[in-house]
């Protein structure tokens, strides 16, 4: 069965420090991986996606994610966190045999001044 | 391009009533997906429409239904509302060419409260 896991319900980071939001996946065939962010009372905003090619993907707002096939992970990273990065982050995956996106449970990111 | 729009933004209904939510996709997008988001269950897939046909369906009861019009606009309907239907309903559009690499773009959501 295909699945996505975001092992941390919440991540706390001090402003200016690097941040990582973790995501691991299980899918048949090639994975296609996505990160979205949701601010309070808003819809989800697309950050970045991995389809193929370079394992390091750069996205919006200074975020990047690294695809690691051997560890089946796609962690979201940012070198220097901002208070405005505080939000709910979702990882999602689709695969060769499954068109529909499978969503993680979300990770709440809190950046403290 | 204008983004995905959803109307209304907020709704308050009572148990037993029915409700219709509307979604207008990004111009040129042919696929519309609907999701239910609740604090306890996270993001749950309801269904996806492409070219006026339901292409995928999640695990929700028959009280939840949808349709898509020839201009790609979509509506979802919930009949016989229950308290547990209180949620944020999100609509997402994508180009919908059948590629599993398509990016979905979300609307702001409709907040439904059932009393």
PDB file of C-alpha atoms in Angstrom:
ATOM      1  CA  UNK A   1       0.000   0.000   0.000  1.00  0.00           C
ATOM      2  CA  UNK A   2       1.158   3.491  -0.763  1.00  0.00           C
ATOM      3  CA  UNK A   3       1.638   5.870   2.132  1.00  0.00           C
ATOM      4  CA  UNK A   4       3.243   9.041   3.370  1.00  0.00           C
ATOM      5  CA  UNK A   5       4.482   9.639   6.902  1.00  0.00           C
ATOM      6  CA  UNK A   6       5.277  12.924   8.571  1.00  0.00           C
ATOM      7  CA  UNK A   7       6.688  11.653  11.835  1.00  0.00           C
ATOM      8  CA  UNK A   8       6.563  14.950  13.727  1.00  0.00           C
ATOM      9  CA  UNK A   9       3.257  16.570  14.611  1.00  0.00           C
ATOM     10  CA  UNK A  10       5.083  19.766  15.505  1.00  0.00           C
ATOM     11  CA  UNK A  11       8.531  21.241  14.940  1.00  0.00           C
ATOM     12  CA  UNK A  12       9.837  24.205  16.935  1.00  0.00           C
ATOM     13  CA  UNK A  13      12.718  26.287  15.587  1.00  0.00           C
ATOM     14  CA  UNK A  14      14.251  29.581  16.637  1.00  0.00           C
ATOM     15  CA  UNK A  15      14.185  32.367  14.070  1.00  0.00           C
ATOM     16  CA  UNK A  16      17.362  32.412  12.016  1.00  0.00           C
ATOM     17  CA  UNK A  17      18.128  28.744  12.585  1.00  0.00           C
ATOM     18  CA  UNK A  18      17.873  26.107   9.858  1.00  0.00           C
ATOM     19  CA  UNK A  19      14.673  24.096   9.756  1.00  0.00           C
ATOM     20  CA  UNK A  20      13.808  20.591   8.587  1.00  0.00           C
ATOM     21  CA  UNK A  21      10.351  19.076   8.226  1.00  0.00           C
ATOM     22  CA  UNK A  22      10.510  15.342   7.654  1.00  0.00           C
ATOM     23  CA  UNK A  23       8.623  13.192   5.174  1.00  0.00           C
ATOM     24  CA  UNK A  24       9.004   9.535   4.272  1.00  0.00           C
ATOM     25  CA  UNK A  25       7.022   7.628   1.705  1.00  0.00           C
ATOM     26  CA  UNK A  26       6.154   4.211   0.368  1.00  0.00           C
ATOM     27  CA  UNK A  27       5.015   3.893  -3.251  1.00  0.00           C
ATOM     28  CA  UNK A  28       5.215   1.402  -6.103  1.00  0.00           C
ATOM     29  CA  UNK A  29       7.494   2.454  -8.910  1.00  0.00           C
ATOM     30  CA  UNK A  30       8.778   6.000  -9.256  1.00  0.00           C
ATOM     31  CA  UNK A  31       7.626   8.481  -6.597  1.00  0.00           C
ATOM     32  CA  UNK A  32       6.436  11.970  -7.423  1.00  0.00           C
ATOM     33  CA  UNK A  33       6.679  14.090  -4.296  1.00  0.00           C
ATOM     34  CA  UNK A  34       5.100  17.389  -3.317  1.00  0.00           C
ATOM     35  CA  UNK A  35       5.245  19.870  -0.452  1.00  0.00           C
ATOM     36  CA  UNK A  36       2.458  22.288   0.383  1.00  0.00           C
ATOM     37  CA  UNK A  37       2.038  24.908   3.101  1.00  0.00           C
ATOM     38  CA  UNK A  38      -1.176  26.030   4.759  1.00  0.00           C
ATOM     39  CA  UNK A  39      -1.575  29.245   6.711  1.00  0.00           C
ATOM     40  CA  UNK A  40      -4.468  29.571   9.198  1.00  0.00           C
ATOM     41  CA  UNK A  41      -7.898  29.602   7.572  1.00  0.00           C
ATOM     42  CA  UNK A  42      -6.385  29.387   4.113  1.00  0.00           C
ATOM     43  CA  UNK A  43      -6.088  26.800   1.377  1.00  0.00           C
ATOM     44  CA  UNK A  44      -2.898  24.910   0.647  1.00  0.00           C
ATOM     45  CA  UNK A  45      -0.145  26.617  -1.293  1.00  0.00           C
ATOM     46  CA  UNK A  46       2.233  24.655  -3.512  1.00  0.00           C
ATOM     47  CA  UNK A  47       5.896  24.919  -2.475  1.00  0.00           C
ATOM     48  CA  UNK A  48       7.807  22.461  -4.643  1.00  0.00           C
ATOM     49  CA  UNK A  49       7.801  19.046  -6.241  1.00  0.00           C
ATOM     50  CA  UNK A  50      10.208  16.310  -7.255  1.00  0.00           C
ATOM     51  CA  UNK A  51       9.560  14.472 -10.488  1.00  0.00           C
ATOM     52  CA  UNK A  52      12.966  13.349 -11.699  1.00  0.00           C
ATOM     53  CA  UNK A  53      16.498  14.613 -12.042  1.00  0.00           C
ATOM     54  CA  UNK A  54      18.448  16.553  -9.436  1.00  0.00           C
ATOM     55  CA  UNK A  55      17.763  15.257  -5.943  1.00  0.00           C
ATOM     56  CA  UNK A  56      17.758  18.787  -4.506  1.00  0.00           C
ATOM     57  CA  UNK A  57      14.645  20.697  -5.462  1.00  0.00           C
ATOM     58  CA  UNK A  58      14.287  24.416  -4.883  1.00  0.00           C
ATOM     59  CA  UNK A  59      10.898  25.975  -4.341  1.00  0.00           C
ATOM     60  CA  UNK A  60       9.043  29.043  -3.181  1.00  0.00           C
ATOM     61  CA  UNK A  61       9.930  31.281  -0.211  1.00  0.00           C
ATOM     62  CA  UNK A  62      13.489  29.925   0.029  1.00  0.00           C
ATOM     63  CA  UNK A  63      12.440  26.341   0.743  1.00  0.00           C
ATOM     64  CA  UNK A  64      14.154  23.319  -0.723  1.00  0.00           C
ATOM     65  CA  UNK A  65      13.746  19.578  -0.385  1.00  0.00           C
ATOM     66  CA  UNK A  66      16.089  16.677  -0.841  1.00  0.00           C
ATOM     67  CA  UNK A  67      14.937  13.459  -2.430  1.00  0.00           C
ATOM     68  CA  UNK A  68      16.694  10.407  -0.976  1.00  0.00           C
ATOM     69  CA  UNK A  69      15.718   7.235  -2.763  1.00  0.00           C
ATOM     70  CA  UNK A  70      17.566   4.823  -0.483  1.00  0.00           C
ATOM     71  CA  UNK A  71      15.923   6.282   2.621  1.00  0.00           C
ATOM     72  CA  UNK A  72      12.595   6.910   0.838  1.00  0.00           C
ATOM     73  CA  UNK A  73      12.574  10.417   2.222  1.00  0.00           C
ATOM     74  CA  UNK A  74      11.796  13.893   0.960  1.00  0.00           C
ATOM     75  CA  UNK A  75      12.608  16.285   3.794  1.00  0.00           C
ATOM     76  CA  UNK A  76      11.765  19.973   3.490  1.00  0.00           C
ATOM     77  CA  UNK A  77      14.501  22.401   4.494  1.00  0.00           C
ATOM     78  CA  UNK A  78      15.279  26.080   4.799  1.00  0.00           C
ATOM     79  CA  UNK A  79      18.669  27.519   5.803  1.00  0.00           C
ATOM     80  CA  UNK A  80      17.317  30.351   7.955  1.00  0.00           C
ATOM     81  CA  UNK A  81      13.807  30.272   9.414  1.00  0.00           C
ATOM     82  CA  UNK A  82      11.501  33.279   9.560  1.00  0.00           C
ATOM     83  CA  UNK A  83       8.643  33.812  12.000  1.00  0.00           C
ATOM     84  CA  UNK A  84       6.379  34.081   8.946  1.00  0.00           C
ATOM     85  CA  UNK A  85       7.257  30.465   8.053  1.00  0.00           C
ATOM     86  CA  UNK A  86       5.067  29.330  10.949  1.00  0.00           C
ATOM     87  CA  UNK A  87       2.323  27.255   9.331  1.00  0.00           C
ATOM     88  CA  UNK A  88       1.115  23.724   8.648  1.00  0.00           C
ATOM     89  CA  UNK A  89       3.171  21.762   6.127  1.00  0.00           C
ATOM     90  CA  UNK A  90       1.934  18.806   4.101  1.00  0.00           C
ATOM     91  CA  UNK A  91       3.897  16.232   2.143  1.00  0.00           C
ATOM     92  CA  UNK A  92       2.165  14.263  -0.634  1.00  0.00           C
ATOM     93  CA  UNK A  93       3.153  11.517  -3.065  1.00  0.00           C
ATOM     94  CA  UNK A  94       1.829   9.942  -6.232  1.00  0.00           C
ATOM     95  CA  UNK A  95       3.340   7.066  -8.165  1.00  0.00           C
ATOM     96  CA  UNK A  96       3.470   5.371 -11.536  1.00  0.00           C
ATOM     97  CA  UNK A  97       0.581   3.110 -10.617  1.00  0.00           C
ATOM     98  CA  UNK A  98      -1.431   5.605  -8.604  1.00  0.00           C
ATOM     99  CA  UNK A  99      -2.521   8.871 -10.105  1.00  0.00           C
ATOM    100  CA  UNK A 100      -4.157  10.117  -6.918  1.00  0.00           C
ATOM    101  CA  UNK A 101      -2.095  12.059  -4.401  1.00  0.00           C
ATOM    102  CA  UNK A 102      -1.561  10.425  -1.012  1.00  0.00           C
ATOM    103  CA  UNK A 103      -1.236  13.015   1.768  1.00  0.00           C
ATOM    104  CA  UNK A 104       0.687  13.073   4.999  1.00  0.00           C
ATOM    105  CA  UNK A 105      -0.997  14.151   8.216  1.00  0.00           C
ATOM    106  CA  UNK A 106       0.782  17.485   8.289  1.00  0.00           C
ATOM    107  CA  UNK A 107       3.459  19.023  10.503  1.00  0.00           C
ATOM    108  CA  UNK A 108       2.913  22.231  12.405  1.00  0.00           C
ATOM    109  CA  UNK A 109       5.997  24.418  12.175  1.00  0.00           C
ATOM    110  CA  UNK A 110       6.460  27.057  14.868  1.00  0.00           C
ATOM    111  CA  UNK A 111       9.218  29.610  14.486  1.00  0.00           C
ATOM    112  CA  UNK A 112       9.973  31.514  17.678  1.00  0.00           C
ATOM    113  CA  UNK A 113      11.496  35.029  17.609  1.00  0.00           C
TER     114      UNK A 113
ATOM    115  CA  UNK B   1      -4.247  34.073 -14.091  1.00  0.00           C
ATOM    116  CA  UNK B   2      -6.868  34.114 -11.407  1.00  0.00           C
ATOM    117  CA  UNK B   3      -6.542  31.397  -8.824  1.00  0.00           C
ATOM    118  CA  UNK B   4      -9.044  28.792  -7.727  1.00  0.00           C
ATOM    119  CA  UNK B   5     -12.146  30.362  -6.240  1.00  0.00           C
ATOM    120  CA  UNK B   6     -14.631  28.780  -3.882  1.00  0.00           C
ATOM    121  CA  UNK B   7     -18.007  30.026  -2.789  1.00  0.00           C
ATOM    122  CA  UNK B   8     -19.289  30.562  -0.254  1.00  0.00           C
ATOM    123  CA  UNK B   9     -16.368  30.983   2.133  1.00  0.00           C
ATOM    124  CA  UNK B  10     -18.445  30.257   5.218  1.00  0.00           C
ATOM    125  CA  UNK B  11     -21.647  28.319   5.772  1.00  0.00           C
ATOM    126  CA  UNK B  12     -23.690  27.469   8.820  1.00  0.00           C
ATOM    127  CA  UNK B  13     -26.287  24.742   8.484  1.00  0.00           C
ATOM    128  CA  UNK B  14     -28.302  22.551  10.794  1.00  0.00           C
ATOM    129  CA  UNK B  15     -28.395  18.771  10.934  1.00  0.00           C
ATOM    130  CA  UNK B  16     -30.505  17.193   8.224  1.00  0.00           C
ATOM    131  CA  UNK B  17     -30.131  20.050   5.777  1.00  0.00           C
ATOM    132  CA  UNK B  18     -28.256  19.829   2.528  1.00  0.00           C
ATOM    133  CA  UNK B  19     -25.555  22.111   1.155  1.00  0.00           C
ATOM    134  CA  UNK B  20     -23.951  22.876  -2.202  1.00  0.00           C
ATOM    135  CA  UNK B  21     -20.438  24.233  -2.509  1.00  0.00           C
ATOM    136  CA  UNK B  22     -18.987  25.712  -5.664  1.00  0.00           C
ATOM    137  CA  UNK B  23     -15.490  25.749  -7.134  1.00  0.00           C
ATOM    138  CA  UNK B  24     -14.127  27.584 -10.162  1.00  0.00           C
ATOM    139  CA  UNK B  25     -10.767  26.222 -11.316  1.00  0.00           C
ATOM    140  CA  UNK B  26      -7.855  28.092 -12.805  1.00  0.00           C
ATOM    141  CA  UNK B  27      -8.546  28.929 -16.431  1.00  0.00           C
ATOM    142  CA  UNK B  28      -7.457  26.039 -18.648  1.00  0.00           C
ATOM    143  CA  UNK B  29      -7.472  23.482 -15.851  1.00  0.00           C
ATOM    144  CA  UNK B  30      -9.745  20.546 -16.530  1.00  0.00           C
ATOM    145  CA  UNK B  31      -9.400  18.534 -13.332  1.00  0.00           C
ATOM    146  CA  UNK B  32     -11.056  19.454 -10.055  1.00  0.00           C
ATOM    147  CA  UNK B  33     -10.517  17.560  -6.817  1.00  0.00           C
ATOM    148  CA  UNK B  34     -12.372  17.984  -3.545  1.00  0.00           C
ATOM    149  CA  UNK B  35     -10.993  17.398  -0.059  1.00  0.00           C
ATOM    150  CA  UNK B  36     -12.370  17.489   3.453  1.00  0.00           C
ATOM    151  CA  UNK B  37     -10.054  18.813   6.130  1.00  0.00           C
ATOM    152  CA  UNK B  38     -10.708  18.319   9.834  1.00  0.00           C
ATOM    153  CA  UNK B  39      -8.354  18.616  12.819  1.00  0.00           C
ATOM    154  CA  UNK B  40      -8.735  14.955  13.681  1.00  0.00           C
ATOM    155  CA  UNK B  41      -8.656  13.334  10.239  1.00  0.00           C
ATOM    156  CA  UNK B  42      -6.388  15.656   8.331  1.00  0.00           C
ATOM    157  CA  UNK B  43      -6.848  15.990   4.588  1.00  0.00           C
ATOM    158  CA  UNK B  44      -9.278  13.426   3.174  1.00  0.00           C
ATOM    159  CA  UNK B  45      -9.846  12.993  -0.559  1.00  0.00           C
ATOM    160  CA  UNK B  46     -13.495  13.124  -1.616  1.00  0.00           C
ATOM    161  CA  UNK B  47     -13.492  12.862  -5.401  1.00  0.00           C
ATOM    162  CA  UNK B  48     -11.960  14.145  -8.606  1.00  0.00           C
ATOM    163  CA  UNK B  49     -13.666  15.256 -11.789  1.00  0.00           C
ATOM    164  CA  UNK B  50     -12.192  15.531 -15.240  1.00  0.00           C
ATOM    165  CA  UNK B  51     -14.115  16.527 -18.360  1.00  0.00           C
ATOM    166  CA  UNK B  52     -17.423  16.279 -16.503  1.00  0.00           C
ATOM    167  CA  UNK B  53     -16.723  12.704 -15.371  1.00  0.00           C
ATOM    168  CA  UNK B  54     -15.845  11.454 -11.932  1.00  0.00           C
ATOM    169  CA  UNK B  55     -12.411   9.921 -12.367  1.00  0.00           C
ATOM    170  CA  UNK B  56     -11.525   9.057  -8.780  1.00  0.00           C
ATOM    171  CA  UNK B  57     -13.485   8.682  -5.581  1.00  0.00           C
ATOM    172  CA  UNK B  58     -12.505   8.550  -1.942  1.00  0.00           C
ATOM    173  CA  UNK B  59     -14.077   6.613   0.863  1.00  0.00           C
ATOM    174  CA  UNK B  60     -17.041   8.800   1.757  1.00  0.00           C
ATOM    175  CA  UNK B  61     -20.734   7.896   2.028  1.00  0.00           C
ATOM    176  CA  UNK B  62     -23.159   8.517  -0.796  1.00  0.00           C
ATOM    177  CA  UNK B  63     -24.402  11.663   0.933  1.00  0.00           C
ATOM    178  CA  UNK B  64     -21.383  13.339  -0.614  1.00  0.00           C
ATOM    179  CA  UNK B  65     -21.701  13.893  -4.333  1.00  0.00           C
ATOM    180  CA  UNK B  66     -20.325  16.187  -6.963  1.00  0.00           C
ATOM    181  CA  UNK B  67     -20.477  17.190 -10.547  1.00  0.00           C
ATOM    182  CA  UNK B  68     -18.502  19.147 -13.083  1.00  0.00           C
ATOM    183  CA  UNK B  69     -19.812  21.398 -15.795  1.00  0.00           C
ATOM    184  CA  UNK B  70     -18.597  21.872 -19.343  1.00  0.00           C
ATOM    185  CA  UNK B  71     -16.634  24.992 -18.302  1.00  0.00           C
ATOM    186  CA  UNK B  72     -14.808  22.848 -15.670  1.00  0.00           C
ATOM    187  CA  UNK B  73     -16.549  24.536 -12.758  1.00  0.00           C
ATOM    188  CA  UNK B  74     -17.503  22.028 -10.112  1.00  0.00           C
ATOM    189  CA  UNK B  75     -20.007  21.699  -7.324  1.00  0.00           C
ATOM    190  CA  UNK B  76     -20.177  19.326  -4.435  1.00  0.00           C
ATOM    191  CA  UNK B  77     -23.303  18.520  -2.509  1.00  0.00           C
ATOM    192  CA  UNK B  78     -23.752  17.071   0.946  1.00  0.00           C
ATOM    193  CA  UNK B  79     -27.206  15.856   1.834  1.00  0.00           C
ATOM    194  CA  UNK B  80     -28.650  15.078   5.254  1.00  0.00           C
ATOM    195  CA  UNK B  81     -25.917  16.935   7.059  1.00  0.00           C
ATOM    196  CA  UNK B  82     -24.429  15.464  10.234  1.00  0.00           C
ATOM    197  CA  UNK B  83     -22.461  17.206  12.963  1.00  0.00           C
ATOM    198  CA  UNK B  84     -19.356  15.356  11.811  1.00  0.00           C
ATOM    199  CA  UNK B  85     -19.552  17.029   8.413  1.00  0.00           C
ATOM    200  CA  UNK B  86     -18.303  20.255   9.968  1.00  0.00           C
ATOM    201  CA  UNK B  87     -15.000  20.856   8.213  1.00  0.00           C
ATOM    202  CA  UNK B  88     -13.027  22.951   5.779  1.00  0.00           C
ATOM    203  CA  UNK B  89     -13.828  21.799   2.252  1.00  0.00           C
ATOM    204  CA  UNK B  90     -11.029  22.416  -0.186  1.00  0.00           C
ATOM    205  CA  UNK B  91     -11.134  22.398  -3.937  1.00  0.00           C
ATOM    206  CA  UNK B  92      -8.008  21.963  -6.053  1.00  0.00           C
ATOM    207  CA  UNK B  93      -7.550  22.238  -9.786  1.00  0.00           C
ATOM    208  CA  UNK B  94      -4.876  20.878 -12.098  1.00  0.00           C
ATOM    209  CA  UNK B  95      -4.344  20.635 -15.805  1.00  0.00           C
ATOM    210  CA  UNK B  96      -5.629  17.116 -15.543  1.00  0.00           C
ATOM    211  CA  UNK B  97      -4.033  15.469 -18.511  1.00  0.00           C
ATOM    212  CA  UNK B  98      -3.861  12.241 -16.561  1.00  0.00           C
ATOM    213  CA  UNK B  99      -0.297  12.799 -15.469  1.00  0.00           C
ATOM    214  CA  UNK B 100       0.492  11.864 -11.904  1.00  0.00           C
ATOM    215  CA  UNK B 101       3.027  14.657 -11.890  1.00  0.00           C
ATOM    216  CA  UNK B 102       0.381  17.362 -12.150  1.00  0.00           C
ATOM    217  CA  UNK B 103       0.494  20.075  -9.508  1.00  0.00           C
ATOM    218  CA  UNK B 104      -2.766  20.769  -7.732  1.00  0.00           C
ATOM    219  CA  UNK B 105      -3.629  24.370  -6.919  1.00  0.00           C
ATOM    220  CA  UNK B 106      -5.981  24.950  -4.035  1.00  0.00           C
ATOM    221  CA  UNK B 107      -8.740  27.421  -3.373  1.00  0.00           C
ATOM    222  CA  UNK B 108      -9.195  29.132   0.000  1.00  0.00           C
ATOM    223  CA  UNK B 109     -11.809  26.618   1.106  1.00  0.00           C
ATOM    224  CA  UNK B 110     -15.370  26.717   2.383  1.00  0.00           C
ATOM    225  CA  UNK B 111     -15.762  26.475   6.148  1.00  0.00           C
ATOM    226  CA  UNK B 112     -18.923  24.470   6.860  1.00  0.00           C
ATOM    227  CA  UNK B 113     -20.351  24.415  10.358  1.00  0.00           C
ATOM    228  CA  UNK B 114     -23.204  22.036  11.111  1.00  0.00           C
ATOM    229  CA  UNK B 115     -25.235  22.816  14.237  1.00  0.00           C
TER     230      UNK B 115
END
